[in-house]
XYZ file of C-alpha atoms in Angstrom:
93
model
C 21.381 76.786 8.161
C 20.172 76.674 11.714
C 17.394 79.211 11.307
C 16.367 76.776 8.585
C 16.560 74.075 11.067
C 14.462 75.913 13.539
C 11.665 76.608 10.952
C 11.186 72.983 10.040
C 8.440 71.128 11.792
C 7.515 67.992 13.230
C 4.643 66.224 11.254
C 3.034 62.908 11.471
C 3.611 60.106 8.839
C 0.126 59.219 7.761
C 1.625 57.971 3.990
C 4.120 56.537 2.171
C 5.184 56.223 -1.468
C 5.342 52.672 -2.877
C 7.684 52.071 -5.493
C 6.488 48.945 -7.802
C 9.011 47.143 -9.859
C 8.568 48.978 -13.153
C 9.977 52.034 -11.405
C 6.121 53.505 -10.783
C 5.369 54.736 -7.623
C 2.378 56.078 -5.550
C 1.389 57.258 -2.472
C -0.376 54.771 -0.266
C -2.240 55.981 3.185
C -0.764 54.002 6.724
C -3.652 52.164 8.318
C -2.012 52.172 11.488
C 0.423 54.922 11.595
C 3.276 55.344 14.274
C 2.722 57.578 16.883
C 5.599 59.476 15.940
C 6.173 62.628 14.062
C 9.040 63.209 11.635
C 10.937 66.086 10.731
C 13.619 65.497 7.759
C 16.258 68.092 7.219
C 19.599 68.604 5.690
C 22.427 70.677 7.616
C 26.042 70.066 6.457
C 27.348 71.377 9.743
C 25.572 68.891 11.772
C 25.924 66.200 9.254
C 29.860 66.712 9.635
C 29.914 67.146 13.123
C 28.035 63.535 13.151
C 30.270 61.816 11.427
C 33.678 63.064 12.303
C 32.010 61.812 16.280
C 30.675 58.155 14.303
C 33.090 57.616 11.946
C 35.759 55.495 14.231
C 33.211 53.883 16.150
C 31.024 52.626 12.988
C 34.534 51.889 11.390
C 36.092 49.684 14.589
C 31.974 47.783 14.713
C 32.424 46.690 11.160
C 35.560 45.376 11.585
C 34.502 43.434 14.810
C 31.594 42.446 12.938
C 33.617 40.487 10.151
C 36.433 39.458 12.526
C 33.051 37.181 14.505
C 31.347 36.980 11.456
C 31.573 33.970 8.529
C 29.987 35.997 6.030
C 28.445 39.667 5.191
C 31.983 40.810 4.875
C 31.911 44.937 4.691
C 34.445 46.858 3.313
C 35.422 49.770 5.550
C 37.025 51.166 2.606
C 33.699 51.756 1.360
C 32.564 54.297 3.944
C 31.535 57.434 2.257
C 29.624 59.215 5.608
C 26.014 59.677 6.645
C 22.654 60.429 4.557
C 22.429 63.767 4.132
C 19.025 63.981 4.901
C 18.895 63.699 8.908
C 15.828 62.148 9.779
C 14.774 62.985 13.430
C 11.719 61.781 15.332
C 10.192 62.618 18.028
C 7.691 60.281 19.959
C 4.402 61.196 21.787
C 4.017 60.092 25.250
């Protein structure tokens, strides 16, 4: 898995796919794109690693967040982990 990791590269985001209501979709070009690029990969490894370090913290943030909040109620219960598709950018100077 890491050597994978290694081989991906950064690219920049010049489109994006728009999804209309029937369920079609296309790809539509950025006018202004970020000056970012974006590398997307998936690494069960890291993805564990992430959330055994987030889970408590994200856990004890929703519960402060309905103990000040009146409504948006979340369910910790409901907590299944993180996307496994780790998005990571990295920003030009």
């Amino acid at each position: 898995q890491t050597a994978s990791l290694a081989s991906q590269s950064f690219q920049y985001i010049t489109e994006a796919v728009h999804t209309a209501p029937d369920g079609s979709s296309h790809l539509v070009e950025l006018q202004n794109p970020n000056p970012h690029k974006l590398s997307v990969f998936e690494n069960p490894v890291v993805l564990s690693a992430l959330w055994s370090r987030l889970e408590d913290p994200v856990r004890s943030a929703i519960r402060t967040h309905n103990h000040n909040s009146v409504r948006n109620h979340l369910n910790t219960a409901d907590l299944r982990g993180l996307n496994p598709r780790l998005r990571v950018l990295k920003y030009d100077a």
